[in-house]
Amino acid sequence: MSKIHVQCTINGEPTEFLCEARQSLLEVLREELGFTGTKEGCNDGNCGACSVTVDGVLVDSCLILAAEVQDKTVGTVEGLASAEGLHPLQQKFLEHASLQCGICTPGFLVASKALLDANPNPSQHEIRHWLAGNLCRCTGYDKIVRAVLDAAGTAE
Amino acid sequence: MTDHGETTRKGGEIRNFGTQTYKVVGTRPIRHDGTDKVTGRAVYGGDIRLPGMLYGQILRSPHAHARIQRIDTSRAEALPGVHAVVTAADLPDTTGGRIDLGEGHADTKYMRDNILAGDKVLYRGHAVAGVAAVSLHVAEEALALIDVDYELLEPVIDVETAMKDSAPLLHEGLTTTELNEDTGRKSNIAMHIRHEMGDVQQAFAGAAHVAEAEIRTATVHQGYIEPQNGTASWSEDGQLTIWTSTQGSFTAQKQLATILDIPVSKVRVIPQEIGGGFGGKIPVYVEPVAALLSRKTAHPVKIIMTRADVFESTGPTPGSYVRVKMATDASGKLVASEAHIALEAGAFPGAEIGAAAMCVFSCYDIPHAVVDGYDVVVNKPKSAPYRAPGATQVTWPVEKVMDDLARQLGKDPVAFRLDNAAAEGTRRVDGIVYPRIGGRECLEVARDSDHYQSELSGPYRGRGMAIGYWFNIGLKSAVTASVNADGTVHLVEGSTDIGGTRTSVAMQFAETLGLDAADIYPSVGDTSAIGYTDVTGGSRVTYATGWAAYEAAEDVKRQMIERAAILWESSADQVEYSDGVFKTRDGSKSADFKQLAQKLEDTGGPVVGRATVHPDTGVGGSFAVNIVDVEVDPDTGKVDILRFTVIQDAGKAIHPSYVEGQMQGGSVQGIGWALNEEYAYTEEGRMANSTFLDYRMPTSLDLPMIETIIVEVPNPGHPYGVRGVGEASIAPPPAAVAAAVENATGTQLNVLPLRPDRIINAMEDSIPAAAG
Ligand code: FES
Ligand code: FES
């Protein structure tokens, strides 16, 4: 099977890769490019563990093909922290003990960042609504929602 | 829709009943592995990638019950890119053994047959063959080229049908063990156990109030987000290395050695970060298949389950049929109780029936009681432990009966439970006499809580409460501690960390030595780097591995005191250590831990502390109480949780945030069990909802904040008073939620989950609710 050549930007870095037409963005990120911070929980768009942004839009990377990101910018959990330190959401997740096993955490962080980019002052309900596509089986969501409220400065 | 506007109340309440205050224990430091987990650096089992690695896939049975007549793998083997195919024929014969899994045990023949089916497939999803290929996709294509001829057999998928004499038999060789004796009777009932105390019949005959319940609960899944995975590398010298996400590296090692019939010393298990388990990642599934494929191909092989594989072939928790009857005297004291508990073990025996029988009446002081428990095989995946396994199924009927008795007596449900609460000295039906426990304190805190004291009004709204119990386990743990030259300590422990236990263990070590939690660097060792440690299960890690950390710290202290004595040309009995400072008794010399650590080179070299523990007495059980307010939509039957409070006895909360996290997580799993989750089956016995879309676990939108009150009744059997907190919180939610829905709708409900259609039917069958 001949491979497709794709050029894109991942976490600010110009990147190119070869992929098969049938490979999802998730598979290429994890298996070909080594971005294993993006997790796989279901591979059918129902858990959000694989959340990334493509041109700033929150997507489940298991639901799009790698070949679709030609000329696009991809954001993963690995791009959240910088040389200056953790992103405020990452810091708040730590302070609020918002993770137990941590497998859902990259997806929640990427999704929460996309929320705050779109709506810097979300209410608790808006947070719960936005994050309803991300499953967490460990925390019951309480401490995740509190961390996002705190990061947004909208803690009630 | 749940109103999320006004329910953000502050969590974090702690009610202390006699625990000490400490410097580190009871604080909330950032977890040691936190940064790796929020940046994506942490390596989970699925993230492993080795040079030359092949990808494995597993062919699974499409049928619930069938005899395998022929497997032809030749077409698959011929596909370019395929390196090998394995079937049960590649597994050694391990008939006749039995191994201990820490939480539960397993018959080795059954374990082997569950890894790759022998002559029969016993559930849809049962593994039949494994393939290793150059890519996931090639492996997937190869699966379609394996030809299997099946002779279909009639499936039996629920416990009541399976117990009938006329039911199709899963195992021709299975006979019922009745009260420890093999009856020789062929049946799907693998085991019948009984606990009995007092004279139950006579006590019922003389009782003033009697109530009964008969309930059924659906098969549900642990629902961890990370699918099972395993990577194997079988080297030419016979050494097998396994990278996997497991709740117990040593338990995995033992299972692998048994299934593959090789010495444990030949298996090294390197535990990776684990994305949830809740009991479901104690058994091995794909690891032995990856091992066989690795041996056959001389390449490392990685297998990751699909989500459908996880649902259809890994441990759900048993569906159940339970009957409970209880009675009080005229004053409202419980005098008698009886329970009949039948649990679906899945395809092979081994439902947690013993645990269910221990937990059923564990919250109460009842002089006369009898419990019958049945472990029954059905054509579903072999069940695995799920958080307080067996407790949730039996808590609902008991609490339903308790509510009924409270109504008959005209008593408040909490007050009635307090009148009958088990306490120190109470004998449980299985013979255990309680040491100091915190059930009564949990009920008192619930009674006095803001939530219970608040008003709830409005149509189709109702409140429920319930109490549940889990006994917790001790078992074996090992810890080593290396003192660094800068006065920090590297701590290696054998317990895999699913929810922050590196930190709760390190905090106990730090407390014991008077150090800061941040100066301890905890890590999880593989099976070649640390002594035998039992599973992360039974709520045992903070308790037992924490105890090992305490002992290791004591060992470090002893050695450091000897070093100080050398340094000061004194003797060890002249040196004491407190608050992080070593000093001679006459006060002439002193050094803090860091200063002395710098001098280790001059006084004999490194200091390494070590400890192993095996606490078999002293394990402290934990109680959890829920208060829940619901609103039911009378048109659709949908239930909204308006407010939820969980109160649990932690003994001593080492890291209160992670204790709250356990309470909240267990509560929400219990809410899912109550309202949404179930394995839906077709008539042919196929699971019809093996995706997260159709197997509906709670999302953030379905829930309010989960309020917590930690109760601290210290466990006298632990240096810091710790009880385990991981499990009890899942036991009461279905009972509390069901009671709330019954109160909101004026109905009686007897089947989980409380699906909207069931609620609507119950409302139509009953007199219109007073609440309306
Ligand atoms: S892995 Fe993509 S949504 Fe679950
Ligand atoms: S922390 Fe485990 S799934 Fe969210």
PDB file of N, CA and C and ligand atoms in Angstrom, chain A residues 99-105 135-139, chain B residues 225, ligand 2:
ATOM      1  N   LEU A  99      -6.825  14.175  39.069  1.00  0.00           N
ATOM      2  CA  LEU A  99      -6.557  12.928  38.372  1.00  0.00           C
ATOM      3  C   LEU A  99      -6.283  11.829  39.376  1.00  0.00           C
ATOM      4  N   GLN A 100      -6.761  10.660  39.040  1.00  0.00           N
ATOM      5  CA  GLN A 100      -6.400   9.488  39.833  1.00  0.00           C
ATOM      6  C   GLN A 100      -5.495   8.614  38.985  1.00  0.00           C
ATOM      7  N   CYS A 101      -6.071   7.842  38.048  1.00  0.00           N
ATOM      8  CA  CYS A 101      -5.183   7.047  37.191  1.00  0.00           C
ATOM      9  C   CYS A 101      -4.494   7.915  36.153  1.00  0.00           C
ATOM     10  N   GLY A 102      -5.146   8.978  35.734  1.00  0.00           N
ATOM     11  CA  GLY A 102      -4.522   9.917  34.810  1.00  0.00           C
ATOM     12  C   GLY A 102      -4.680   9.607  33.332  1.00  0.00           C
ATOM     13  N   ILE A 103      -5.353   8.523  32.984  1.00  0.00           N
ATOM     14  CA  ILE A 103      -5.440   8.169  31.550  1.00  0.00           C
ATOM     15  C   ILE A 103      -6.347   9.150  30.805  1.00  0.00           C
ATOM     16  N   CYS A 104      -7.323   9.708  31.500  1.00  0.00           N
ATOM     17  CA  CYS A 104      -8.249  10.646  30.860  1.00  0.00           C
ATOM     18  C   CYS A 104      -7.701  12.062  30.860  1.00  0.00           C
ATOM     19  N   THR A 105      -6.662  12.290  31.660  1.00  0.00           N
ATOM     20  CA  THR A 105      -6.213  13.652  31.949  1.00  0.00           C
ATOM     21  C   THR A 105      -5.765  14.433  30.714  1.00  0.00           C
ATOM     22  N   LEU A 135     -14.833  11.040  29.074  1.00  0.00           N
ATOM     23  CA  LEU A 135     -15.189  10.168  30.185  1.00  0.00           C
ATOM     24  C   LEU A 135     -14.032  10.074  31.179  1.00  0.00           C
ATOM     25  N   CYS A 136     -14.383  10.141  32.443  1.00  0.00           N
ATOM     26  CA  CYS A 136     -13.442   9.806  33.507  1.00  0.00           C
ATOM     27  C   CYS A 136     -14.151   8.807  34.391  1.00  0.00           C
ATOM     28  N   ARG A 137     -13.518   7.668  34.647  1.00  0.00           N
ATOM     29  CA  ARG A 137     -14.171   6.658  35.472  1.00  0.00           C
ATOM     30  C   ARG A 137     -13.693   6.729  36.921  1.00  0.00           C
ATOM     31  N   CYS A 138     -12.629   7.502  37.173  1.00  0.00           N
ATOM     32  CA  CYS A 138     -12.038   7.478  38.515  1.00  0.00           C
ATOM     33  C   CYS A 138     -12.554   8.561  39.441  1.00  0.00           C
ATOM     34  N   THR A 139     -12.770   9.767  38.935  1.00  0.00           N
ATOM     35  CA  THR A 139     -12.912  10.912  39.835  1.00  0.00           C
ATOM     36  C   THR A 139     -14.336  11.325  40.136  1.00  0.00           C
TER      37      THR A 139
ATOM     38  N   ILE B 225     -10.942   3.468  31.626  1.00  0.00           N
ATOM     39  CA  ILE B 225     -10.846   4.075  30.299  1.00  0.00           C
ATOM     40  C   ILE B 225      -9.708   3.452  29.475  1.00  0.00           C
TER      41      ILE B 225
HETATM   42  S1  FES C   2      -8.471   9.708  36.339  1.00  0.00           S
HETATM   43 FE1  FES C   2      -8.790   7.665  35.710  1.00  0.00          FE
HETATM   44  S2  FES C   2     -10.202   7.883  34.094  1.00  0.00           S
HETATM   45 FE2  FES C   2     -10.013   9.889  34.849  1.00  0.00          FE
END
